[in-house]
Coordinates of C-alpha atoms and ligand atoms in Angstrom, one line a residue:
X1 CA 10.9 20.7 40.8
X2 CA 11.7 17.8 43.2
X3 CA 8.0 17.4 44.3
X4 CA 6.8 17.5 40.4
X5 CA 9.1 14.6 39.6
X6 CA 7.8 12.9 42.8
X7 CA 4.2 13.1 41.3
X8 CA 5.3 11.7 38.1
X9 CA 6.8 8.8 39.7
X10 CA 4.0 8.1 41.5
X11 CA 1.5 8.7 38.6
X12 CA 4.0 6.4 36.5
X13 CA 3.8 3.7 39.0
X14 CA 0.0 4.1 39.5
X15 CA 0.0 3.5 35.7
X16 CA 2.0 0.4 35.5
X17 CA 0.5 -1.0 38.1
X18 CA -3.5 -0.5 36.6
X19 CA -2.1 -2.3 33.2
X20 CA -1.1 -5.1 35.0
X21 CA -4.4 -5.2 36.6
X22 CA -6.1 -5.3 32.9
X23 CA -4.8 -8.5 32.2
X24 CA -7.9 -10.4 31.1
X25 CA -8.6 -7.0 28.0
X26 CA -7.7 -9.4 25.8
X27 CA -10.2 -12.5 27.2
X28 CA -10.9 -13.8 23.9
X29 CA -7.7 -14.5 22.7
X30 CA -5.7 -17.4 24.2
X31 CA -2.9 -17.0 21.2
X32 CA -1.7 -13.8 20.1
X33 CA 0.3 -14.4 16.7
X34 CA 2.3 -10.8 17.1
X35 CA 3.3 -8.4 19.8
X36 CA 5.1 -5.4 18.6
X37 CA 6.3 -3.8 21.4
X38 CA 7.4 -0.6 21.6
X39 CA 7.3 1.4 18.4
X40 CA 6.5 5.0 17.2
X41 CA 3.2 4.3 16.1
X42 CA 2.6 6.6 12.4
X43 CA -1.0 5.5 12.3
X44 CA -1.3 6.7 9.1
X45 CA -4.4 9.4 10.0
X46 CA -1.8 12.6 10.1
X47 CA -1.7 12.6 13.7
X48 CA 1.4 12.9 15.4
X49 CA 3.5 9.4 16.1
X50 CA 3.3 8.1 19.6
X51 CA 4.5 5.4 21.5
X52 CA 2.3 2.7 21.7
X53 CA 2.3 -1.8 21.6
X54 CA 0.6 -3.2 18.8
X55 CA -1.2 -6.9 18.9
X56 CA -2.2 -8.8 15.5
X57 CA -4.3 -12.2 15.5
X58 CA -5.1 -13.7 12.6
X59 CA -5.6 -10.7 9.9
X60 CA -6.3 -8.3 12.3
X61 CA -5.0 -5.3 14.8
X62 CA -6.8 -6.1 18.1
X63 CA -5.0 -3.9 20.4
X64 CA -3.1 -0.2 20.4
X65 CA -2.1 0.5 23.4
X66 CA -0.6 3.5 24.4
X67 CA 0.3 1.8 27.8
X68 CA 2.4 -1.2 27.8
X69 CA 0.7 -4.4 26.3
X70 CA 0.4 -6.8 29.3
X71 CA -0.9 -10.3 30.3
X72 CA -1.3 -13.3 31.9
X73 CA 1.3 -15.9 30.5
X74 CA -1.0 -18.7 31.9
X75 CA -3.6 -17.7 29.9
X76 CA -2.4 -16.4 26.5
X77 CA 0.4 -17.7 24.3
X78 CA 2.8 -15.1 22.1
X79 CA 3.2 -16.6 19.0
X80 CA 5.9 -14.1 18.1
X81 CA 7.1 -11.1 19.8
X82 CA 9.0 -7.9 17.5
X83 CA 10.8 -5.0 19.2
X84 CA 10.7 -1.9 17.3
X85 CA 12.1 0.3 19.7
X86 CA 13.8 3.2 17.8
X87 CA 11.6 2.3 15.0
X88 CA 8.5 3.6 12.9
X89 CA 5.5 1.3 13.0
X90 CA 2.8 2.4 10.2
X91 CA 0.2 1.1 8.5
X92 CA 1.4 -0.1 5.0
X93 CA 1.8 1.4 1.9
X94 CA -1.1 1.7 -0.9
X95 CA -0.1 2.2 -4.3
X96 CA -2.8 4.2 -6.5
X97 CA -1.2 3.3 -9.6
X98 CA 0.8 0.3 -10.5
X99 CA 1.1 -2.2 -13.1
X100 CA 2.7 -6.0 -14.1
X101 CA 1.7 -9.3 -14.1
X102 CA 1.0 -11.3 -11.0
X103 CA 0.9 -14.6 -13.0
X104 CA 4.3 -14.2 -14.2
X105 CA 5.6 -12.2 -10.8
X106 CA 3.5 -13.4 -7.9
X107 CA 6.1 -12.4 -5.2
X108 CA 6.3 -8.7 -6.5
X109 CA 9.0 -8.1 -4.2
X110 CA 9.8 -4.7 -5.8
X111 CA 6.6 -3.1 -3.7
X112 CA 7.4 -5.3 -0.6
X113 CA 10.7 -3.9 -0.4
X114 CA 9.8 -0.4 -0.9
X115 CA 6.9 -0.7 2.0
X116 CA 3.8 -0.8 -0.5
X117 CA 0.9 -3.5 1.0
X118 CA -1.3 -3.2 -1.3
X119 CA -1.1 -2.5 -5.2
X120 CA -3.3 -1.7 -8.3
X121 CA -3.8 -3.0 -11.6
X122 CA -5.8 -2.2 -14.5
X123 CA -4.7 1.2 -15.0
X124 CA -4.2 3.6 -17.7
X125 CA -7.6 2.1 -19.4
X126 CA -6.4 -1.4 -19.5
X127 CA -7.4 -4.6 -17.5
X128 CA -7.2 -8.1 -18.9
X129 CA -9.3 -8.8 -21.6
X130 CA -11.8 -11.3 -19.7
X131 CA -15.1 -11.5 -19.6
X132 CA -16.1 -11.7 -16.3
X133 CA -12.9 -10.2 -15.1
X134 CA -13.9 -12.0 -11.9
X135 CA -12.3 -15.5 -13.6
X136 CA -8.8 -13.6 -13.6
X137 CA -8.9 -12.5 -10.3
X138 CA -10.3 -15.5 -9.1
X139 CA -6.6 -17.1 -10.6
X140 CA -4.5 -14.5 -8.8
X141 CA -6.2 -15.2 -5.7
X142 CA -5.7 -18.9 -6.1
X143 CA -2.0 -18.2 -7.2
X144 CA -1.7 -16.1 -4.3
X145 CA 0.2 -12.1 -4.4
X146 CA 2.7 -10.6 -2.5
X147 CA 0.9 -7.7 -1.1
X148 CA -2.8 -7.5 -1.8
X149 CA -4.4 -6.4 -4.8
X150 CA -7.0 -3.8 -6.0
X151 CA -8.6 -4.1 -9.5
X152 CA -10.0 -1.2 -11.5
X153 CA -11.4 -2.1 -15.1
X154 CA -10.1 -0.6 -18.2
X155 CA -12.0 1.5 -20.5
X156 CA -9.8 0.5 -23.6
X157 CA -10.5 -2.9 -22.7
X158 CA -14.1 -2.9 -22.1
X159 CA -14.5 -0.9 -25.6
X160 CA -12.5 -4.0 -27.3
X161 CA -14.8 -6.6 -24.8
X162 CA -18.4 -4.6 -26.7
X163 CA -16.5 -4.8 -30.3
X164 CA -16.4 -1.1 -30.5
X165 CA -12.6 -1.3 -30.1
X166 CA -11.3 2.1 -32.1
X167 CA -14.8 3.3 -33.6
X168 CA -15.3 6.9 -32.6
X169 CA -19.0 6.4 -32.3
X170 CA -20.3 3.5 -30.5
X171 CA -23.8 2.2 -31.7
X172 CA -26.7 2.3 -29.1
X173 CA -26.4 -1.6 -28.7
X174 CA -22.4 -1.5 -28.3
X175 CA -22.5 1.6 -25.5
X176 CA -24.8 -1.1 -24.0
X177 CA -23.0 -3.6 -23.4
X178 CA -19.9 -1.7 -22.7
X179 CA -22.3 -0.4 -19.6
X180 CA -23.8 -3.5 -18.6
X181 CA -20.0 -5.1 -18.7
X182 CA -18.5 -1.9 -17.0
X183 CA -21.9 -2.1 -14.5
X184 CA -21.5 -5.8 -13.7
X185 CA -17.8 -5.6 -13.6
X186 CA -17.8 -2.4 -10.9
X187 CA -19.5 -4.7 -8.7
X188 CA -16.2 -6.5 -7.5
X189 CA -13.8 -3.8 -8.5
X190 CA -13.1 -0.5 -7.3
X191 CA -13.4 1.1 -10.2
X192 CA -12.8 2.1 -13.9
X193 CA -9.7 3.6 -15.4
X194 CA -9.3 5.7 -18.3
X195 CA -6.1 6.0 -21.0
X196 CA -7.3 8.6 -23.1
X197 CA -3.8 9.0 -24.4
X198 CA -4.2 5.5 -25.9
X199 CA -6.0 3.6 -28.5
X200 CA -8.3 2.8 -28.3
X201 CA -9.6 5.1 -25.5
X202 CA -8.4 7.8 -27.4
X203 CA -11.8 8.0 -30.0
X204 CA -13.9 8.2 -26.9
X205 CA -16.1 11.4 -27.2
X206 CA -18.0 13.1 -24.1
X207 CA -21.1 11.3 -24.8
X208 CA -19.4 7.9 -24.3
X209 CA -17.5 9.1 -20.9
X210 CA -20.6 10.6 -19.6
X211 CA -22.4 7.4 -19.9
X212 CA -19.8 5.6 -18.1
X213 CA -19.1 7.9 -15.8
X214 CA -22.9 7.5 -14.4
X215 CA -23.1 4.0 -14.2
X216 CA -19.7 4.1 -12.2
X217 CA -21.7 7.1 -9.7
X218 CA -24.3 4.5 -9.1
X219 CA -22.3 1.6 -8.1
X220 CA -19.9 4.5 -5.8
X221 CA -16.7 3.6 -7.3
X222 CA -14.1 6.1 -8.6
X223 CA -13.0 6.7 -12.1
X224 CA -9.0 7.4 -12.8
X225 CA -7.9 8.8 -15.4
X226 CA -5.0 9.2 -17.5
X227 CA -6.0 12.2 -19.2
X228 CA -6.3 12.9 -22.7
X229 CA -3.4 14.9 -23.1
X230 CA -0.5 16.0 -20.5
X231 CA 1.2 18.8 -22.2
X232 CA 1.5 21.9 -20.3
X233 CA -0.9 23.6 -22.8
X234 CA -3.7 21.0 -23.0
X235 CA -3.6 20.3 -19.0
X236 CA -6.5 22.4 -18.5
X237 CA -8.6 21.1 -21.6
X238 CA -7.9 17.8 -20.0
X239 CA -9.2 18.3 -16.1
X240 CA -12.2 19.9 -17.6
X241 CA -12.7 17.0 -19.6
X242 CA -12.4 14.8 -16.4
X243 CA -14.2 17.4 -14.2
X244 CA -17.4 17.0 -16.3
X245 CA -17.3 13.1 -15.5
X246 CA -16.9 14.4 -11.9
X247 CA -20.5 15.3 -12.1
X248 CA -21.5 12.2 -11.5
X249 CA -18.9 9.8 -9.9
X250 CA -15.5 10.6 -7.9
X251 CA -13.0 10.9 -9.8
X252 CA -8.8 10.5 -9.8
X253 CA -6.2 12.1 -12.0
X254 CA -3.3 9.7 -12.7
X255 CA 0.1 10.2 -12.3
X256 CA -0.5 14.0 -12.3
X257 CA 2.4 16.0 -14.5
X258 CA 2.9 18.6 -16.4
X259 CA 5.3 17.8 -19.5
X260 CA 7.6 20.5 -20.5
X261 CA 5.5 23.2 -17.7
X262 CA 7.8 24.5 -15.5
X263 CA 7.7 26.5 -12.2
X264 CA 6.0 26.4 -8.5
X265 CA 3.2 29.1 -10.4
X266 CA 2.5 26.7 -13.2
X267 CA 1.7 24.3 -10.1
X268 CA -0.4 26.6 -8.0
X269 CA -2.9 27.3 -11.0
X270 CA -3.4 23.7 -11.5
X271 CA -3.8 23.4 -8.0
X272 CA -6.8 26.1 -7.9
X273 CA -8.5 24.5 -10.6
X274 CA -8.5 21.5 -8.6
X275 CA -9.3 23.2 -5.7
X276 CA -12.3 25.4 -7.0
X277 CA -13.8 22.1 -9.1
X278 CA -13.5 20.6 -5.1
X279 CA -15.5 23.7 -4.0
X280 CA -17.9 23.1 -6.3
X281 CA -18.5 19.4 -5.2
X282 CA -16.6 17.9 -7.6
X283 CA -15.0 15.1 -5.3
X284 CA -11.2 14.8 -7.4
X285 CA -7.8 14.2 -5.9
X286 CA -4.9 13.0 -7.8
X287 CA -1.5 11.3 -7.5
X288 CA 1.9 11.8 -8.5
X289 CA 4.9 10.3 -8.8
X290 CA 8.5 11.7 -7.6
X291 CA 10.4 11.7 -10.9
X292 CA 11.1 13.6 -13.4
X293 CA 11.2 11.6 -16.3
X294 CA 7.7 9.3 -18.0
X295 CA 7.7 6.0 -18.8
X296 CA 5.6 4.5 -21.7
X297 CA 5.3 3.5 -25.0
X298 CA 6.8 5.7 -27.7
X299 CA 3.7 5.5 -29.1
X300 CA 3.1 9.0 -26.9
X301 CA 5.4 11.1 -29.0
X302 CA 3.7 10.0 -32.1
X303 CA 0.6 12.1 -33.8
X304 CA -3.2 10.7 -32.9
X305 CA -3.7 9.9 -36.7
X306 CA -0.8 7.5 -36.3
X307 CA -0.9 5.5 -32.8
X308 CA -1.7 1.9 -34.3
X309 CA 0.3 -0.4 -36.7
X310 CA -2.2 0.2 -39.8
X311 CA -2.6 3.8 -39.4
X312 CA 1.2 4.3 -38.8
X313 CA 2.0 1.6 -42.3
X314 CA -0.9 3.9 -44.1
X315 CA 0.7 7.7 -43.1
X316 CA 4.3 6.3 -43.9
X317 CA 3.4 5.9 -47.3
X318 CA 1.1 8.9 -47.9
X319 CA 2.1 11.8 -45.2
X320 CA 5.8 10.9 -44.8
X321 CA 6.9 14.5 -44.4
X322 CA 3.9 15.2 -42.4
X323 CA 5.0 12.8 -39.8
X324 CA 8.5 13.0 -40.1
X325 CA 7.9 17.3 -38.9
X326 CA 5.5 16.2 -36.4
X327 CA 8.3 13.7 -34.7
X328 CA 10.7 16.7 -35.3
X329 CA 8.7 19.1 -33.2
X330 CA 7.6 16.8 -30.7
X331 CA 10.5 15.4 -29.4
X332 CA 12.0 18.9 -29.5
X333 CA 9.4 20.2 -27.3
X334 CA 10.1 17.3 -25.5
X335 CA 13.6 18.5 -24.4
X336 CA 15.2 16.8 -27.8
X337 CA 16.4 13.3 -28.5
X338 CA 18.8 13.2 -25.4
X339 CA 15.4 13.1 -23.2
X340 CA 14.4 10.1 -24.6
X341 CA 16.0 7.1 -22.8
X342 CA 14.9 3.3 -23.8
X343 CA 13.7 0.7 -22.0
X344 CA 13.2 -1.9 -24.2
X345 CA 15.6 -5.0 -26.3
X346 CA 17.2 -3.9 -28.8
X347 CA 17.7 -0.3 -27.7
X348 CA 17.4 -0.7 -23.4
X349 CA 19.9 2.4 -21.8
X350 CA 20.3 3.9 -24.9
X351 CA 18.9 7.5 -25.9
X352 CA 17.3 8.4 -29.3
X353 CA 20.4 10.8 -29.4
X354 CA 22.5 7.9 -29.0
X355 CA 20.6 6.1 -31.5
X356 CA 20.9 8.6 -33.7
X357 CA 24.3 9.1 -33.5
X358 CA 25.3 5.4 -34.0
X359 CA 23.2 5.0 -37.0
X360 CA 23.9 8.3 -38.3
X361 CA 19.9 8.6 -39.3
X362 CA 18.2 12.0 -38.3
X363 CA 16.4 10.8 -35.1
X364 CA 12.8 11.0 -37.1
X365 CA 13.7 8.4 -39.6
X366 CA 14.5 5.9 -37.0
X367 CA 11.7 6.8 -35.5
X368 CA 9.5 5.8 -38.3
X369 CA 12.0 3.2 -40.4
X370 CA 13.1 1.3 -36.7
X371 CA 11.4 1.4 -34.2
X372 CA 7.3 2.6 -35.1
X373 CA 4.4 3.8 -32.4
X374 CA 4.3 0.3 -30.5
X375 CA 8.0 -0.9 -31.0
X376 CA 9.7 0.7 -28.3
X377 CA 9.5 2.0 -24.5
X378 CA 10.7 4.9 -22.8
X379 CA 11.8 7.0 -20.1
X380 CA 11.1 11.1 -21.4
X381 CA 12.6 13.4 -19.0
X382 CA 10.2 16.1 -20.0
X383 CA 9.0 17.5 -16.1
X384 CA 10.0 20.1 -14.2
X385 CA 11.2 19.2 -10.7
X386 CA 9.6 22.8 -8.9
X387 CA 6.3 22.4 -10.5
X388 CA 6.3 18.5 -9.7
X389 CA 7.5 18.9 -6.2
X390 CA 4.8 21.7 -5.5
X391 CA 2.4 19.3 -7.0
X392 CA 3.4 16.7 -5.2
X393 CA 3.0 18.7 -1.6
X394 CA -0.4 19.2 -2.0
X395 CA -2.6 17.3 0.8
X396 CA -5.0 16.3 -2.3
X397 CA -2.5 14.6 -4.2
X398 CA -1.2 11.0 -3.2
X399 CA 1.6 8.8 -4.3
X400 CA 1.8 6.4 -6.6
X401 CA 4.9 4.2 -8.6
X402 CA 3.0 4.1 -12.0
X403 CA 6.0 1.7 -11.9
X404 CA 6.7 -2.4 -12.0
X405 CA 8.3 -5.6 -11.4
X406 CA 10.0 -5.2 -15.0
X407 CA 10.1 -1.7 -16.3
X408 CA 12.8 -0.1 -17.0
X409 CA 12.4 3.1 -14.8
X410 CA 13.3 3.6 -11.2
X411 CA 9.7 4.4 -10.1
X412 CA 9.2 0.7 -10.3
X413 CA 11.6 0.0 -7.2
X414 CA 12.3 3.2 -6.2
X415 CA 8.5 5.5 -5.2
X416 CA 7.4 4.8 -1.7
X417 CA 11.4 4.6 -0.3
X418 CA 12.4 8.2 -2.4
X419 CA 9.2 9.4 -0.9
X420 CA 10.9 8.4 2.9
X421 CA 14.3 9.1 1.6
X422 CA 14.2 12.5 -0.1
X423 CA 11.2 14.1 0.6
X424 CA 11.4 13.6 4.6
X425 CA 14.2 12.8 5.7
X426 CA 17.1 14.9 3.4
X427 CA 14.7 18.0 2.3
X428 CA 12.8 18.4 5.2
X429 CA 9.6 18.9 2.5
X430 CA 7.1 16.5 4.5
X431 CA 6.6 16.2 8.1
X432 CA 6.7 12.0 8.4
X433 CA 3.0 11.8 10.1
X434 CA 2.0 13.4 6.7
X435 CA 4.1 11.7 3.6
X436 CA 2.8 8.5 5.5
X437 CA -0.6 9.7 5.3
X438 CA -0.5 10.2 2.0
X439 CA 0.4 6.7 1.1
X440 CA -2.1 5.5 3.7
X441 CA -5.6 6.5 4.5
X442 CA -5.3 9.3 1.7
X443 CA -5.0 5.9 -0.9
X444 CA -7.3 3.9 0.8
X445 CA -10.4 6.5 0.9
X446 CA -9.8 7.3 -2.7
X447 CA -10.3 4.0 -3.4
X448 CA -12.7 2.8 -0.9
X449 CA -10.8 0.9 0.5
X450 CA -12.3 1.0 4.7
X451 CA -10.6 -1.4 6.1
X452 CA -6.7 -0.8 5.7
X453 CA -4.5 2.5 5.3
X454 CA -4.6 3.1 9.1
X455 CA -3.5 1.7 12.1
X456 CA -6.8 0.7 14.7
X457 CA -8.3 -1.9 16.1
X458 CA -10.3 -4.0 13.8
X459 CA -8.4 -3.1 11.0
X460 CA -6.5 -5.4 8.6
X461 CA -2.5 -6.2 9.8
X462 CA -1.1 -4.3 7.0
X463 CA 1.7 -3.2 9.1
X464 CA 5.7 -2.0 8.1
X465 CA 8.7 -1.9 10.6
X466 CA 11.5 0.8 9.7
X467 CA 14.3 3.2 10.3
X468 CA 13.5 6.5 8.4
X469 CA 17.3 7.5 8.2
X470 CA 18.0 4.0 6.8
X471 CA 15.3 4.2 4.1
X472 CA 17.2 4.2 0.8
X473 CA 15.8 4.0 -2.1
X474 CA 18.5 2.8 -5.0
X475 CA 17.4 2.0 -7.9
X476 CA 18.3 5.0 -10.8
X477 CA 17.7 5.2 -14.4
X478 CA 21.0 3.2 -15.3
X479 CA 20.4 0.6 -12.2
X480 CA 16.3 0.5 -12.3
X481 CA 15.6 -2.8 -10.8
X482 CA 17.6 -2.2 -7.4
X483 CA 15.3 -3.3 -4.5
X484 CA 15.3 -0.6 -1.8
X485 CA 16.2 -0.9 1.3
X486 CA 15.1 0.1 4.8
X487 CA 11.5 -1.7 5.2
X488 CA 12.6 -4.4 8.4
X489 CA 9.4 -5.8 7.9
X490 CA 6.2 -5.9 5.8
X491 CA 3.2 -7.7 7.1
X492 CA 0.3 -8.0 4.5
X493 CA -2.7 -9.6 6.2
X494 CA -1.2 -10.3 9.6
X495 CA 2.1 -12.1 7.9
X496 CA 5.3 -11.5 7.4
X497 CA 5.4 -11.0 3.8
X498 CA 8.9 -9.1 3.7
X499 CA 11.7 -9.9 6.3
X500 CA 15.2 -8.4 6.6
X501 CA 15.2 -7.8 2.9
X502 CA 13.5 -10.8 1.7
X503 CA 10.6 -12.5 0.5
X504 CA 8.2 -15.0 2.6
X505 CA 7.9 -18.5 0.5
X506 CA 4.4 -18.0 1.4
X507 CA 2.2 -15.3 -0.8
X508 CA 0.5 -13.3 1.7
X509 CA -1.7 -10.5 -0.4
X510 CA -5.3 -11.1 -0.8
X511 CA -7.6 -9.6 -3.9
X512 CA -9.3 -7.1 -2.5
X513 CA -12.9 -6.5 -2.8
X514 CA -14.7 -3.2 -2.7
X515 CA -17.1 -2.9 0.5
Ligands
LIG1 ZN1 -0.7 6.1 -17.3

């Protein structure tokens, strides 16, 4: 025993004495602008954490060492030196699904805080309505963003850029310049995104997603999708639909649920159809968020033949009763009018119960005499915790906040820190190499992204600091816009773009373009 620890002394001083003989590894650099010493490195792959000193110039990581960073003081300058000793060191967080304005918020301190590096806009079919989209993102990146940005392009938006808007069936010459837009647009974005729960990607017909789904295979970008239809029994209808776009490009489920499914079996079958399409080829993953409850427009619990203003004013007058059974069976299967919690002015923290109950109006008529499909937003708590968790657990499936700076659910401020939180550290449900992974490299190769979502040399400084235990992720569905807590420090791009709970002055995010 004696002799063995004798050896290891001797090998540890053999060690320490080599590094200090590497001193000139690092030749080309005379300023190092961070030295974060002794962290558990996470690196974001799924390998196990190890102990390790990280060194970032400019944008970059230039150094991992498992053995202790040294150098020459005469020769190279330490700009700034962290200790994260006791702490986690991983790459940062990428959201596959987020939304808000970056004019009106540039800081987006809701994502810093909860860990997230980089985010994504132009979801759920919708981007702005710009032709080039390039001029918008050329503002933001002017502006300047908290943590950096990835840009898909809408399909509801490039149907309203072509003037077919809500046509079911496109002309030849307006599927042609939806392609050409889509095709020039895909150059600088990494990808296109679907809503096919909303108008006016709703009238698309498989022709139409076909043909965008092969101009999106040749430029190698991804297609997500918020699927036609999320209900337990149209689930499968829905992947098949996305599936046959799979033929040609890779492609993404969004925010992956199953409303009013319930149970870990219900999960596993929708897991094998993934699974087998994957077999097949088919290149799909997904992501999910770790709440139970939606968040949209109440537009969702209204029928297809009434989703905009002048079809709703039209069925009002001539298929009242029509609609007015519809709402009554929808929101019923939608575990009633309790499960509907607002979001918006006038009705914000108030149920459609409540609502109901202070009005004294059956919950339908306010429905269609108040508040119509675009005049309100909600949280629906119509998900099963088992089937999501399962869901969620699956090494295919990423995480995502589907949330922002100014909605009125926790996902917003809560995602990335529950993830930490609940998932790893109270339940036990994800080791910590692999819940990181997901929010890492997982999120970075479905969007292309090769140059973030792990920690190497050469790639980007994306880098967060933090205490597992003291993760805490606080915002709820009373409190929704409660920062969480526990990410010491955020570095987007080599920076410090989150610091003991607050912002930089400086806007540190870039707007990322595909490589
Ligand atoms: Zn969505």
């Amino acid at each position: 025993m004696r002799s063995i620890l004798i050896i290891q002394t001797i090998i540890l001083f053999t060690l320490g004495s080599c590094s200090k003989e590497r001193i000139p590894f690092l030749p080309q650099f005379s300023e190092i602008d961070y030295l974060i010493k002794n962290g558990t490195i996470v690196d974001g792959t799924g390998r196990p954490s190890y102990l390790a000193d990280i060194v970032v110039v400019g944008d970059q990581i230039v150094y991992i060492g498992e053995e202790d960073f040294s150098y020459d003081d005469s020769k190279v300058r330490i700009k700034n030196n962290i200790d994260a000793k006791g702490k986690i060191v991983s790459p940062g967080f990428i959201d596959l699904h987020s939304h808000g304005d970056p004019l009106k918020y540039p800081h987006m301190q809701n994502f810093l805080a909860m860990g997230v590096t980089t985010m994504t806009l132009g979801m759920d079919g919708s981007s702005p309505e710009i032709n080039p989209l390039s001029l918008w993102m050329e503002e933001i990146d002017k502006q300047g963003i908290g943590p950096n940005l990835a840009m898909l392009i809408g399909h509801g938006s490039l149907r309203n850029l072509s003037g077919i808007g809500v046509k079911k069936n496109p002309t030849k010459e307006e599927l042609e310049k939806m392609l050409s837009i889509l095709d020039e647009s895909l150059k600088y974005t990494f990808g296109l995104s679907t809503g096919l729960e909303y108008s006016p990607g709703l009238n698309a017909e498989s022709h139409e997603l076909r043909s965008l789904a092969k101009v999106v295979g040749e430029n190698n970008r991804l297609i997500m999708s918020h699927m036609r239809n999320e209900d337990d029994d149209h689930i499968e209808d829905s992947i098949a639909e996305l599936l046959e776009q799979g033929e040609y490009a890779r492609v993404h489920i969004s925010h992956l649920k199953s409303v009013y499914g319930k149970g870990i079996d219900r999960a596993e079958e929708i897991l094998n159809i993934l699974n087998s399409a994957r077999d097949s080829g088919i290149d799909v993953t997904a992501e999910i968020y770790p709440y139970n409850a939606s968040y949209t427009g109440i537009g969702i619990v209204f029928p297809i033949w009434s989703k905009t203003q002048e079809e709703f004013n039209k069925v009002k007058l001539s298929k009242r009763e029509e609609l007015e059974s519809y709402l009554v069976n929808r929101i019923n299967q939608r575990n009633g009018p309790e499960s509907t919690l607002f979001g918006t002015a006038p009705y914000t923290g108030k149920t459609l119960a409540d609502l109901s109950h202070e009005k004294e109006m059956n919950f339908e008529d306010i429905l269609i005499d108040e508040i119509g499909p675009n005049g309100a937003s909600g949280a629906y708590f119509v998900m099963n915790e088992e089937l999501q968790d399962r869901l969620l657990l699956d090494p295919n499936i990423g995480i995502c906040s589907d949330g922002s700076i100014s909605g009125y659910h926790p996902r917003g401020h809560g995602t990335f820190a529950k993830i930490i939180e609940k998932y790893v550290v109270n339940e036990g449900m994800l080791p910590l190499e692999e819940a990181i992974r997901k929010m890492t490299s997982f999120a970075a190769k479905v969007l292309g992204i090769d140059d973030r979502g792990i920690l190497r040399e050469g790639m980007k400084a994306d880098i967060i600091i933090f205490n597992p235990n003291k993760v805490r992720a606080r915002a709820s569905y009373t409190d929704p816009f409660l920062l969480a807590e526990g990410f010491d420090i955020v570095m987007v791009n080599g920076r410090k773009a989150w610091d003991n709970q607050k912002h930089s002055d400086q806007l540190w995010g870039k707007v990322l373009k595909p490589n």
